[in-house]
mmCIF file of C-alpha atoms and ligand atoms in Angstrom:
data_model
loop_
_atom_site.group_PDB
_atom_site.id
_atom_site.type_symbol
_atom_site.label_atom_id
_atom_site.label_comp_id
_atom_site.label_asym_id
_atom_site.label_seq_id
_atom_site.Cartn_x
_atom_site.Cartn_y
_atom_site.Cartn_z
ATOM 1 C CA MET F 1 -5.876 16.102 14.475
ATOM 2 C CA ALA F 2 -2.446 15.566 12.967
ATOM 3 C CA SER F 3 -1.563 11.957 12.146
ATOM 4 C CA LYS F 4 1.940 10.636 12.681
ATOM 5 C CA VAL F 5 4.065 9.756 9.677
ATOM 6 C CA TRP F 6 7.524 8.242 10.163
ATOM 7 C CA LEU F 7 10.316 8.712 7.618
ATOM 8 C CA ALA F 8 13.470 6.663 7.150
ATOM 9 C CA GLN F 9 15.426 8.853 4.790
ATOM 10 C CA PHE F 10 17.791 7.639 2.073
ATOM 11 C CA ASP F 11 19.134 8.912 -1.221
ATOM 12 C CA ASP F 12 20.142 7.763 -4.691
ATOM 13 C CA GLU F 13 23.423 6.315 -3.391
ATOM 14 C CA GLU F 14 21.765 4.056 -0.809
ATOM 15 C CA THR F 15 22.605 0.368 -1.162
ATOM 16 C CA ASP F 16 19.831 -2.224 -1.221
ATOM 17 C CA GLU F 17 21.250 -3.670 1.987
ATOM 18 C CA SER F 18 20.874 -0.315 3.709
ATOM 19 C CA ILE F 19 17.327 0.193 2.371
ATOM 20 C CA VAL F 20 16.322 -3.224 3.717
ATOM 21 C CA ARG F 21 17.742 -2.307 7.126
ATOM 22 C CA LYS F 22 15.934 1.053 7.129
ATOM 23 C CA ALA F 23 12.682 -0.631 6.058
ATOM 24 C CA GLY F 24 12.842 -2.769 9.178
ATOM 25 C CA GLU F 25 13.665 0.249 11.335
ATOM 26 C CA VAL F 26 10.785 2.415 10.110
ATOM 27 C CA PHE F 27 8.380 -0.503 10.531
ATOM 28 C CA GLU F 28 9.472 -0.842 14.155
ATOM 29 C CA LYS F 29 9.546 2.875 15.009
ATOM 30 C CA ALA F 30 6.059 3.342 13.570
ATOM 31 C CA GLY F 31 4.748 0.334 15.514
ATOM 32 C CA MET F 32 3.471 -1.291 12.338
ATOM 33 C CA ALA F 33 3.425 -4.680 14.062
ATOM 34 C CA GLY F 34 0.253 -3.315 15.644
ATOM 35 C CA VAL F 35 -1.653 -4.555 12.574
ATOM 36 C CA ALA F 36 -0.659 -8.154 13.354
ATOM 37 C CA GLN F 37 -3.296 -10.251 15.077
ATOM 38 C CA ASP F 38 -2.130 -13.370 16.862
ATOM 39 C CA GLY F 39 -2.635 -16.496 14.786
ATOM 40 C CA LYS F 40 -4.586 -14.663 12.108
ATOM 41 C CA SER F 41 -3.800 -13.744 8.510
ATOM 42 C CA CYS F 42 -2.531 -10.276 7.680
ATOM 43 C CA ALA F 43 -2.970 -9.125 4.084
ATOM 44 C CA VAL F 44 0.089 -7.511 2.516
ATOM 45 C CA LYS F 45 -1.066 -5.444 -0.444
ATOM 46 C CA THR F 46 1.580 -4.431 -2.912
ATOM 47 C CA HIS F 47 1.993 -4.252 -6.693
ATOM 48 C CA PHE F 48 3.931 -7.189 -8.177
ATOM 49 C CA GLY F 49 4.968 -5.089 -11.177
ATOM 50 C CA GLU F 50 4.188 -5.472 -14.849
ATOM 51 C CA PRO F 51 6.572 -7.509 -16.983
ATOM 52 C CA GLY F 52 9.174 -4.998 -18.172
ATOM 53 C CA ASP F 53 8.847 -2.480 -15.355
ATOM 54 C CA ASP F 54 11.614 -1.989 -12.841
ATOM 55 C CA SER F 55 9.880 0.434 -10.520
ATOM 56 C CA HIS F 56 7.603 -1.548 -8.192
ATOM 57 C CA VAL F 57 8.745 -2.252 -4.630
ATOM 58 C CA PRO F 58 10.932 -5.377 -4.968
ATOM 59 C CA PRO F 59 10.295 -8.318 -2.636
ATOM 60 C CA HIS F 60 13.559 -7.988 -0.697
ATOM 61 C CA PHE F 61 12.485 -4.494 0.409
ATOM 62 C CA ILE F 62 9.225 -6.001 1.736
ATOM 63 C CA GLN F 63 10.837 -8.998 3.424
ATOM 64 C CA PRO F 64 11.590 -7.107 6.687
ATOM 65 C CA PHE F 65 7.845 -6.421 7.045
ATOM 66 C CA LEU F 66 6.917 -10.046 6.426
ATOM 67 C CA ASP F 67 9.466 -11.246 8.988
ATOM 68 C CA ARG F 68 8.243 -8.796 11.629
ATOM 69 C CA LEU F 69 4.570 -9.589 11.009
ATOM 70 C CA LYS F 70 5.416 -13.256 11.586
ATOM 71 C CA GLU F 71 7.407 -12.450 14.718
ATOM 72 C CA ALA F 72 4.335 -10.588 15.986
ATOM 73 C CA GLY F 73 2.312 -13.785 15.607
ATOM 74 C CA SER F 74 0.341 -13.121 12.418
ATOM 75 C CA LYS F 75 0.396 -14.961 9.105
ATOM 76 C CA PRO F 76 1.195 -12.515 6.285
ATOM 77 C CA VAL F 77 -0.298 -13.261 2.871
ATOM 78 C CA PHE F 78 0.234 -11.239 -0.292
ATOM 79 C CA VAL F 79 -3.100 -10.133 -1.740
ATOM 80 C CA GLU F 80 -3.735 -8.789 -5.228
ATOM 81 C CA THR F 81 -6.500 -8.437 -7.807
ATOM 82 C CA SER F 82 -6.749 -8.672 -11.577
ATOM 83 C CA THR F 83 -6.231 -5.591 -13.692
ATOM 84 C CA LEU F 84 -8.941 -3.889 -15.715
ATOM 85 C CA TYR F 85 -6.777 -3.763 -18.801
ATOM 86 C CA LYS F 86 -5.451 -6.695 -20.772
ATOM 87 C CA GLY F 87 -2.005 -8.097 -20.111
ATOM 88 C CA GLN F 88 -0.054 -10.371 -17.815
ATOM 89 C CA ARG F 89 -1.997 -9.414 -14.666
ATOM 90 C CA ALA F 90 -5.532 -9.629 -16.089
ATOM 91 C CA ASN F 91 -6.428 -12.911 -14.355
ATOM 92 C CA ALA F 92 -5.157 -14.774 -11.309
ATOM 93 C CA VAL F 93 -3.109 -17.368 -13.203
ATOM 94 C CA ASP F 94 -1.166 -14.932 -15.398
ATOM 95 C CA HIS F 95 -0.809 -12.562 -12.464
ATOM 96 C CA PHE F 96 0.610 -15.337 -10.284
ATOM 97 C CA HIS F 97 3.236 -16.125 -12.926
ATOM 98 C CA THR F 98 4.185 -12.433 -13.036
ATOM 99 C CA ALA F 99 4.466 -12.360 -9.245
ATOM 100 C CA VAL F 100 6.738 -15.405 -9.201
ATOM 101 C CA GLU F 101 8.904 -14.053 -12.037
ATOM 102 C CA HIS F 102 9.383 -10.886 -9.991
ATOM 103 C CA GLY F 103 10.469 -12.823 -6.910
ATOM 104 C CA PHE F 104 7.210 -12.791 -4.936
ATOM 105 C CA GLY F 105 6.823 -16.600 -4.882
ATOM 106 C CA TYR F 106 6.625 -18.470 -1.574
ATOM 107 C CA GLU F 107 10.020 -20.071 -2.193
ATOM 108 C CA ASN F 108 11.571 -16.599 -2.053
ATOM 109 C CA THR F 109 9.500 -14.783 0.574
ATOM 110 C CA GLY F 110 7.949 -17.525 2.722
ATOM 111 C CA CYS F 111 4.646 -15.753 2.161
ATOM 112 C CA PRO F 112 1.718 -17.194 0.161
ATOM 113 C CA VAL F 113 0.020 -15.213 -2.603
ATOM 114 C CA THR F 114 -3.734 -15.018 -3.078
ATOM 115 C CA PHE F 115 -6.037 -13.193 -5.460
ATOM 116 C CA VAL F 116 -8.928 -11.857 -3.437
ATOM 117 C CA ASP F 117 -11.180 -11.089 -6.426
ATOM 118 C CA GLY F 118 -11.233 -14.657 -7.782
ATOM 119 C CA MET F 119 -9.756 -16.266 -10.872
ATOM 120 C CA GLN F 120 -11.175 -13.755 -13.336
ATOM 121 C CA GLY F 121 -11.261 -10.611 -11.221
ATOM 122 C CA ASN F 122 -15.038 -10.580 -10.961
ATOM 123 C CA TYR F 123 -15.676 -11.602 -7.340
ATOM 124 C CA HIS F 124 -16.710 -8.827 -4.980
ATOM 125 C CA VAL F 125 -19.065 -7.948 -2.169
ATOM 126 C CA GLU F 126 -20.955 -4.660 -2.021
ATOM 127 C CA VAL F 127 -20.198 -2.555 1.047
ATOM 128 C CA GLU F 128 -22.449 0.372 1.911
ATOM 129 C CA VAL F 129 -20.757 3.769 2.147
ATOM 130 C CA GLY F 130 -23.471 6.325 1.277
ATOM 131 C CA LEU F 131 -21.032 8.926 -0.074
ATOM 132 C CA LYS F 132 -21.077 11.602 -2.779
ATOM 133 C CA HIS F 133 -20.332 9.315 -5.748
ATOM 134 C CA PHE F 134 -21.228 5.872 -4.475
ATOM 135 C CA ASP F 135 -23.869 4.338 -2.225
ATOM 136 C CA THR F 136 -21.910 1.091 -2.199
ATOM 137 C CA VAL F 137 -18.425 0.064 -3.238
ATOM 138 C CA ALA F 138 -17.357 -3.308 -4.637
ATOM 139 C CA VAL F 139 -14.776 -4.780 -2.264
ATOM 140 C CA ALA F 140 -12.719 -7.736 -3.565
ATOM 141 C CA GLY F 141 -14.735 -10.695 -2.273
ATOM 142 C CA ASP F 142 -12.203 -12.425 -0.038
ATOM 143 C CA PHE F 143 -10.599 -9.285 1.366
ATOM 144 C CA PRO F 144 -13.108 -8.803 4.216
ATOM 145 C CA LEU F 145 -12.178 -12.311 5.455
ATOM 146 C CA ILE F 146 -8.667 -11.102 6.321
ATOM 147 C CA PRO F 147 -8.743 -9.091 9.558
ATOM 148 C CA SER F 148 -5.804 -6.749 8.952
ATOM 149 C CA VAL F 149 -3.727 -5.291 6.145
ATOM 150 C CA LEU F 150 -0.316 -3.759 5.534
ATOM 151 C CA VAL F 151 -0.409 -1.657 2.359
ATOM 152 C CA VAL F 152 3.052 -1.325 0.772
ATOM 153 C CA SER F 153 3.026 1.282 -1.984
ATOM 154 C CA HIS F 154 5.452 2.633 -4.524
ATOM 155 C CA LEU F 155 4.866 6.351 -4.979
ATOM 156 C CA THR F 156 4.370 7.359 -8.624
ATOM 157 C CA GLY F 157 2.655 9.983 -10.715
ATOM 158 C CA HIS F 158 -0.621 8.990 -12.341
ATOM 159 C CA GLU F 159 -2.221 10.164 -15.555
ATOM 160 C CA LEU F 160 -5.712 10.539 -14.034
ATOM 161 C CA GLY F 161 -5.163 10.818 -10.286
ATOM 162 C CA GLY F 162 -2.043 12.997 -10.515
ATOM 163 C CA VAL F 163 -0.345 10.848 -7.904
ATOM 164 C CA GLY F 164 -0.532 7.164 -7.032
ATOM 165 C CA GLY F 165 0.217 6.229 -3.431
ATOM 166 C CA ALA F 166 -1.549 4.420 -0.617
ATOM 167 C CA ILE F 167 -5.070 5.589 -1.543
ATOM 168 C CA LYS F 168 -4.732 4.394 -5.118
ATOM 169 C CA ASN F 169 -3.076 1.126 -4.083
ATOM 170 C CA VAL F 170 -6.107 0.316 -1.919
ATOM 171 C CA ALA F 171 -8.833 1.772 -4.150
ATOM 172 C CA MET F 172 -7.753 0.125 -7.397
ATOM 173 C CA GLY F 173 -5.911 -2.823 -5.926
ATOM 174 C CA LEU F 174 -8.536 -4.246 -3.589
ATOM 175 C CA THR F 175 -11.653 -4.110 -5.715
ATOM 176 C CA SER F 176 -13.026 -6.279 -8.500
ATOM 177 C CA ARG F 177 -12.966 -5.417 -12.190
ATOM 178 C CA SER F 178 -16.443 -3.931 -11.798
ATOM 179 C CA GLY F 179 -15.190 -1.641 -9.006
ATOM 180 C CA LYS F 180 -12.271 -0.520 -11.127
ATOM 181 C CA MET F 181 -14.673 0.285 -13.945
ATOM 182 C CA ARG F 182 -16.956 2.280 -11.679
ATOM 183 C CA GLN F 183 -14.032 4.388 -10.458
ATOM 184 C CA HIS F 184 -13.018 5.021 -14.057
ATOM 185 C CA ASP F 185 -16.609 5.863 -15.035
ATOM 186 C CA ALA F 186 -16.198 3.315 -17.790
ATOM 187 C CA GLY F 187 -18.869 3.395 -20.461
ATOM 188 C CA LYS F 188 -20.355 0.399 -22.234
ATOM 189 C CA PRO F 189 -18.203 -2.237 -23.954
ATOM 190 C CA HIS F 190 -17.674 -2.483 -27.692
ATOM 191 C CA VAL F 191 -16.802 -5.516 -29.801
ATOM 192 C CA ASP F 192 -14.053 -5.467 -32.410
ATOM 193 C CA GLU F 193 -15.721 -6.984 -35.462
ATOM 194 C CA GLY F 194 -12.452 -8.146 -36.949
ATOM 195 C CA GLU F 195 -11.379 -9.970 -33.788
ATOM 196 C CA CYS F 196 -14.581 -11.710 -32.617
ATOM 197 C CA ILE F 197 -14.609 -15.436 -33.426
ATOM 198 C CA ALA F 198 -18.226 -15.895 -32.279
ATOM 199 C CA CYS F 199 -17.279 -18.406 -29.583
ATOM 200 C CA GLY F 200 -20.164 -17.309 -27.350
ATOM 201 C CA THR F 201 -18.121 -17.233 -24.119
ATOM 202 C CA CYS F 202 -19.069 -13.634 -23.326
ATOM 203 C CA ALA F 203 -22.776 -14.425 -23.719
ATOM 204 C CA ARG F 204 -22.499 -17.336 -21.291
ATOM 205 C CA TRP F 205 -20.798 -15.154 -18.664
ATOM 206 C CA CYS F 206 -22.862 -11.981 -19.030
ATOM 207 C CA PRO F 207 -24.844 -11.737 -15.748
ATOM 208 C CA VAL F 208 -27.784 -9.927 -17.369
ATOM 209 C CA SER F 209 -27.926 -11.791 -20.702
ATOM 210 C CA ALA F 210 -27.121 -8.645 -22.653
ATOM 211 C CA ILE F 211 -25.121 -10.451 -25.357
ATOM 212 C CA GLU F 212 -26.264 -12.493 -28.344
ATOM 213 C CA VAL F 213 -23.863 -14.108 -30.765
ATOM 214 C CA PRO F 214 -25.417 -14.755 -34.163
ATOM 215 C CA ASP F 215 -22.274 -14.368 -36.291
ATOM 216 C CA MET F 216 -20.430 -12.080 -33.858
ATOM 217 C CA ALA F 217 -21.117 -10.782 -30.365
ATOM 218 C CA GLN F 218 -23.844 -8.136 -30.234
ATOM 219 C CA ILE F 219 -24.455 -6.220 -27.016
ATOM 220 C CA ASP F 220 -27.809 -4.802 -25.950
ATOM 221 C CA PHE F 221 -26.702 -1.531 -24.350
ATOM 222 C CA GLU F 222 -30.091 -1.002 -22.676
ATOM 223 C CA THR F 223 -29.533 -4.167 -20.663
ATOM 224 C CA CYS F 224 -25.745 -3.998 -20.163
ATOM 225 C CA ILE F 225 -24.697 -2.937 -16.657
ATOM 226 C CA ALA F 226 -21.035 -2.349 -17.602
ATOM 227 C CA CYS F 227 -19.746 -5.036 -15.227
ATOM 228 C CA GLY F 228 -16.718 -5.901 -17.358
ATOM 229 C CA GLU F 229 -17.242 -9.672 -17.286
ATOM 230 C CA CYS F 230 -17.188 -9.991 -21.070
ATOM 231 C CA LEU F 231 -13.874 -8.164 -21.295
ATOM 232 C CA ALA F 232 -12.360 -10.565 -18.803
ATOM 233 C CA VAL F 233 -13.488 -13.802 -20.422
ATOM 234 C CA CYS F 234 -13.113 -13.107 -24.162
ATOM 235 C CA PRO F 235 -10.350 -15.477 -25.317
ATOM 236 C CA VAL F 236 -9.214 -13.234 -28.189
ATOM 237 C CA ASP F 237 -9.429 -9.808 -26.519
ATOM 238 C CA ALA F 238 -12.194 -8.680 -28.886
ATOM 239 C CA ILE F 239 -13.983 -6.535 -26.269
ATOM 240 C CA ASP F 240 -12.887 -3.158 -24.982
ATOM 241 C CA PHE F 241 -14.187 -0.158 -23.049
ATOM 242 C CA GLU F 242 -13.885 3.599 -23.277
ATOM 243 C CA TRP F 243 -12.748 5.065 -19.960
ATOM 244 C CA SER F 244 -13.770 8.509 -18.771
ATOM 245 C CA GLU F 245 -11.038 11.105 -18.425
ATOM 246 C CA ASN F 246 -12.821 13.131 -15.751
ATOM 247 C CA ALA F 247 -9.875 13.505 -13.401
ATOM 248 C CA ASP F 248 -11.803 15.241 -10.594
ATOM 249 C CA ASN F 249 -14.378 12.476 -10.322
ATOM 250 C CA PHE F 250 -11.694 9.821 -10.609
ATOM 251 C CA SER F 251 -9.728 11.207 -7.666
ATOM 252 C CA GLU F 252 -12.765 11.504 -5.420
ATOM 253 C CA GLN F 253 -14.059 8.104 -6.458
ATOM 254 C CA MET F 254 -10.754 6.495 -5.524
ATOM 255 C CA ALA F 255 -10.960 8.093 -2.077
ATOM 256 C CA GLU F 256 -14.481 6.698 -1.615
ATOM 257 C CA TYR F 257 -13.351 3.225 -2.662
ATOM 258 C CA ALA F 258 -10.387 3.304 -0.278
ATOM 259 C CA TYR F 259 -12.766 4.352 2.493
ATOM 260 C CA GLY F 260 -15.195 1.508 1.818
ATOM 261 C CA ILE F 261 -12.483 -1.123 1.396
ATOM 262 C CA LEU F 262 -10.830 -0.203 4.697
ATOM 263 C CA GLN F 263 -14.064 0.364 6.592
ATOM 264 C CA ASP F 264 -13.920 -2.836 8.626
ATOM 265 C CA LYS F 265 -10.167 -2.655 9.277
ATOM 266 C CA GLU F 266 -10.178 0.413 11.593
ATOM 267 C CA SER F 267 -6.842 0.324 13.466
ATOM 268 C CA ALA F 268 -5.833 -2.895 11.706
ATOM 269 C CA ALA F 269 -4.570 -1.150 8.554
ATOM 270 C CA GLY F 270 -1.004 0.129 8.234
ATOM 271 C CA PHE F 271 0.653 1.914 5.302
ATOM 272 C CA ILE F 272 4.231 1.959 4.079
ATOM 273 C CA THR F 273 5.285 3.970 1.023
ATOM 274 C CA PHE F 274 8.612 3.915 -0.789
ATOM 275 C CA ILE F 275 9.789 7.107 -2.485
ATOM 276 C CA HIS F 276 12.270 5.153 -4.528
ATOM 277 C CA HIS F 277 12.613 5.184 -8.319
ATOM 278 C CA THR F 278 9.519 7.401 -8.446
ATOM 279 C CA THR F 279 8.215 7.692 -11.993
ATOM 280 C CA GLN F 280 5.753 9.893 -13.886
ATOM 281 C CA GLU F 281 3.286 7.080 -14.506
ATOM 282 C CA CYS F 282 2.141 4.238 -12.286
ATOM 283 C CA ASN F 283 3.707 0.765 -12.449
ATOM 284 C CA CYS F 284 1.079 -0.541 -14.862
ATOM 285 C CA PRO F 285 2.474 0.413 -18.311
ATOM 286 C CA GLY F 286 5.274 -2.159 -17.930
ATOM 287 C CA LYS F 287 8.133 -0.079 -19.260
ATOM 288 C CA GLU F 288 11.212 1.577 -17.892
ATOM 289 C CA MET F 289 10.560 5.231 -17.076
ATOM 290 C CA ASP F 290 12.676 8.186 -16.028
ATOM 291 C CA ARG F 291 12.743 9.145 -12.351
ATOM 292 C CA ILE F 292 10.935 12.367 -11.455
ATOM 293 C CA CYS F 293 12.800 13.031 -8.212
ATOM 294 C CA PRO F 294 15.718 11.710 -6.195
ATOM 295 C CA ASP F 295 15.135 8.763 -3.876
ATOM 296 C CA LEU F 296 13.876 10.162 -0.581
ATOM 297 C CA GLY F 297 13.132 7.255 1.712
ATOM 298 C CA ILE F 298 10.422 5.098 3.264
ATOM 299 C CA LEU F 299 7.318 6.434 5.019
ATOM 300 C CA ALA F 300 5.113 4.581 7.500
ATOM 301 C CA SER F 301 1.779 5.609 9.021
ATOM 302 C CA TYR F 302 -1.598 4.342 10.134
ATOM 303 C CA ASP F 303 -3.269 7.050 8.024
ATOM 304 C CA PRO F 304 -3.505 6.627 4.213
ATOM 305 C CA VAL F 305 -4.307 10.303 3.596
ATOM 306 C CA ALA F 306 -1.486 11.571 5.800
ATOM 307 C CA ILE F 307 1.085 9.253 4.249
ATOM 308 C CA ASP F 308 0.108 10.318 0.707
ATOM 309 C CA GLN F 309 0.158 13.990 1.716
ATOM 310 C CA ALA F 310 3.573 13.600 3.333
ATOM 311 C CA ALA F 311 4.933 11.750 0.293
ATOM 312 C CA VAL F 312 3.898 14.452 -2.209
ATOM 313 C CA ASP F 313 5.118 17.195 0.132
ATOM 314 C CA LEU F 314 8.560 15.557 0.379
ATOM 315 C CA VAL F 315 8.822 15.213 -3.410
ATOM 316 C CA ASN F 316 7.626 18.777 -3.999
ATOM 317 C CA GLU F 317 9.977 20.175 -1.349
ATOM 318 C CA SER F 318 12.939 18.383 -2.866
ATOM 319 C CA ALA F 319 12.094 19.824 -6.311
ATOM 320 C CA GLY F 320 11.087 23.297 -5.116
ATOM 321 C CA LYS F 321 7.840 23.097 -7.104
ATOM 322 C CA ASP F 322 4.594 21.145 -7.339
ATOM 323 C CA VAL F 323 5.993 18.214 -9.310
ATOM 324 C CA PHE F 324 2.739 16.264 -9.683
ATOM 325 C CA GLN F 325 0.562 19.190 -10.747
ATOM 326 C CA THR F 326 3.236 20.284 -13.234
ATOM 327 C CA MET F 327 3.538 16.783 -14.701
ATOM 328 C CA TRP F 328 -0.198 16.201 -14.959
ATOM 329 C CA PRO F 329 -1.754 19.681 -15.313
ATOM 330 C CA ASN F 330 -5.207 18.309 -16.167
ATOM 331 C CA THR F 331 -5.438 16.362 -12.941
ATOM 332 C CA SER F 332 -5.795 17.406 -9.329
ATOM 333 C CA TYR F 333 -4.077 15.041 -6.941
ATOM 334 C CA THR F 334 -5.265 17.199 -4.062
ATOM 335 C CA GLY F 335 -8.793 16.002 -4.923
ATOM 336 C CA GLN F 336 -8.167 12.493 -3.576
ATOM 337 C CA LEU F 337 -6.538 13.926 -0.438
ATOM 338 C CA ALA F 338 -9.182 16.589 0.235
ATOM 339 C CA HIS F 339 -12.090 14.243 -0.435
ATOM 340 C CA GLY F 340 -10.396 11.515 1.601
ATOM 341 C CA GLU F 341 -10.190 13.883 4.534
ATOM 342 C CA ARG F 342 -13.804 15.051 4.045
ATOM 343 C CA ILE F 343 -15.228 11.543 4.185
ATOM 344 C CA GLY F 344 -13.137 10.405 7.173
ATOM 345 C CA LEU F 345 -10.522 8.285 5.416
ATOM 346 C CA GLY F 346 -7.724 10.204 7.147
ATOM 347 C CA SER F 347 -6.132 13.556 7.815
ATOM 348 C CA ARG F 348 -4.062 15.830 5.574
ATOM 349 C CA GLU F 349 -2.435 17.223 8.681
ATOM 350 C CA TYR F 350 0.503 15.206 9.845
ATOM 351 C CA GLU F 351 3.521 15.229 12.102
ATOM 352 C CA LEU F 352 6.612 14.002 10.260
ATOM 353 C CA ILE F 353 8.921 11.991 12.510
ATOM 354 C CA ARG F 354 12.350 11.462 10.991
ATOM 355 C CA ILE F 355 14.130 8.404 12.367
HETATM 356 S S1 LIG Z 401 -20.214 -5.437 -19.507
HETATM 357 FE FE1 LIG Z 401 -21.237 -7.013 -18.271
HETATM 358 S S2 LIG Z 401 -23.419 -6.611 -18.553
HETATM 359 FE FE2 LIG Z 401 -22.349 -5.527 -20.220
HETATM 360 S S3 LIG Z 401 -22.334 -6.960 -21.916
HETATM 361 FE FE3 LIG Z 401 -20.398 -7.248 -20.798
HETATM 362 S S4 LIG Z 401 -20.843 -8.924 -19.381
HETATM 363 FE FE4 LIG Z 401 -22.825 -8.149 -20.081
HETATM 364 S S1 LIG Z 402 -16.071 -13.999 -26.094
HETATM 365 FE FE1 LIG Z 402 -15.017 -12.642 -27.559
HETATM 366 S S2 LIG Z 402 -14.718 -13.909 -29.372
HETATM 367 FE FE2 LIG Z 402 -16.250 -14.983 -28.118
HETATM 368 S S3 LIG Z 402 -18.214 -14.209 -28.894
HETATM 369 FE FE3 LIG Z 402 -17.667 -12.869 -27.214
HETATM 370 S S4 LIG Z 402 -16.559 -11.150 -28.191
HETATM 371 FE FE4 LIG Z 402 -16.656 -12.796 -29.689
#
C-alpha cells in the first residue's frame, strides 16, 4: 500500500524565515504531532554537524517541530550517539560541545540533549530481529526508554550507501559503536606501534580480556569480538579498524538496523527530511562541499522507506538522471530501500502530497 509523503517545496532563493514557516506547515499537514504522547518524552534525532560542515539541518529549521511537539503535550529531547570514527563527536562530552557550538544547546532551543549510547558510545541493548544479516541488532541503550521519535534528516549522498536519508539517520545514529561496526562489517582492530604509550586503558576496558600490554598493546584476535571499546577509550588514538567496502551488505544491514531500532515505536515514529544544501557525502567529513542539486523542500512522512524513496526521486527528477547512482557507481542505494520494504520497514510506493 502506498504511504503518504508530504512536500513543502522551496528553492535556492528561499529565505530562512520562509523555510522555518514551511517547516511548521509541513509538520502540521502531515499530522506529525501524532508522535507526541501527553506528558512523555519524544526523541528528536538529528545530526548536530561536524565542526567545519555547513550542511546539517540547523536548529532554527527544527525549532518549529520542537514547539509543536511541546504544544501537543510531549517533552522533546534531542538524542544522539557517538561516532565510530575519531573526532569531535566520538564521545558524549565532545559531541555535546559540538552540539552547543552549532546552536543546539538548551539556551537556544529549549530542548535538552542526551546521548542514548552512554558517555563512550558503548551502551546498547540487543533487540531480536531474525533477519537476513542479523539475528539481533544493538539499539542505543536508553533509546527504548523514550516512547516516540521524530527523525529529522538532511538528505545527502553517501560513499557506501549511495544515499543518506531517514534510514541511515536511524540505523547509524541510534546504535552503539558496536552496532555501527557490525553494519560496516568492521574487521579486527590494529594498534599503531608508534602511537601506543602502553597506558593499559584498552586492556582494562576490553570486555573479553583480549588485550595485554607488555610494552605496547597486543590484541589476541582469536578472543577479540570486534566491539570497538578499545578504539573508544584509547587516549592517544593508537587503535584503528579496517572497514569493509561491501556496499550491498552495508545498505541491507542499515535497513535491518533501522527496522530493529524502530521496532517498538510502531506509529510513534515520524520522519522529516530536508532537501536543502544536499551534498555528495554525508555530514560526517566536516568540510564544506558542493551542492549536488537545487534546494527542493521539506518532506514529512510516517514511513522511513517512502520518505527516502520520495527524496531520491525528487532529486533525480530535478536532474533528469539518477544522481546518486552516477555519483557513487559502486554503491546501490536502492538496496536499502528494497531490503527495507522486504523486511517490513516501510513501502517504496508512496503518494506525494504537495502543500
Ligand atoms: S575490539 Fe573489543 S574485544 Fe576486540 S580488543 Fe578491542 S575491546 Fe577487546
Ligand atoms: S589504550 Fe591506547 S595507548 Fe593505552 S595501551 Fe591501549 S593502545 Fe596503547
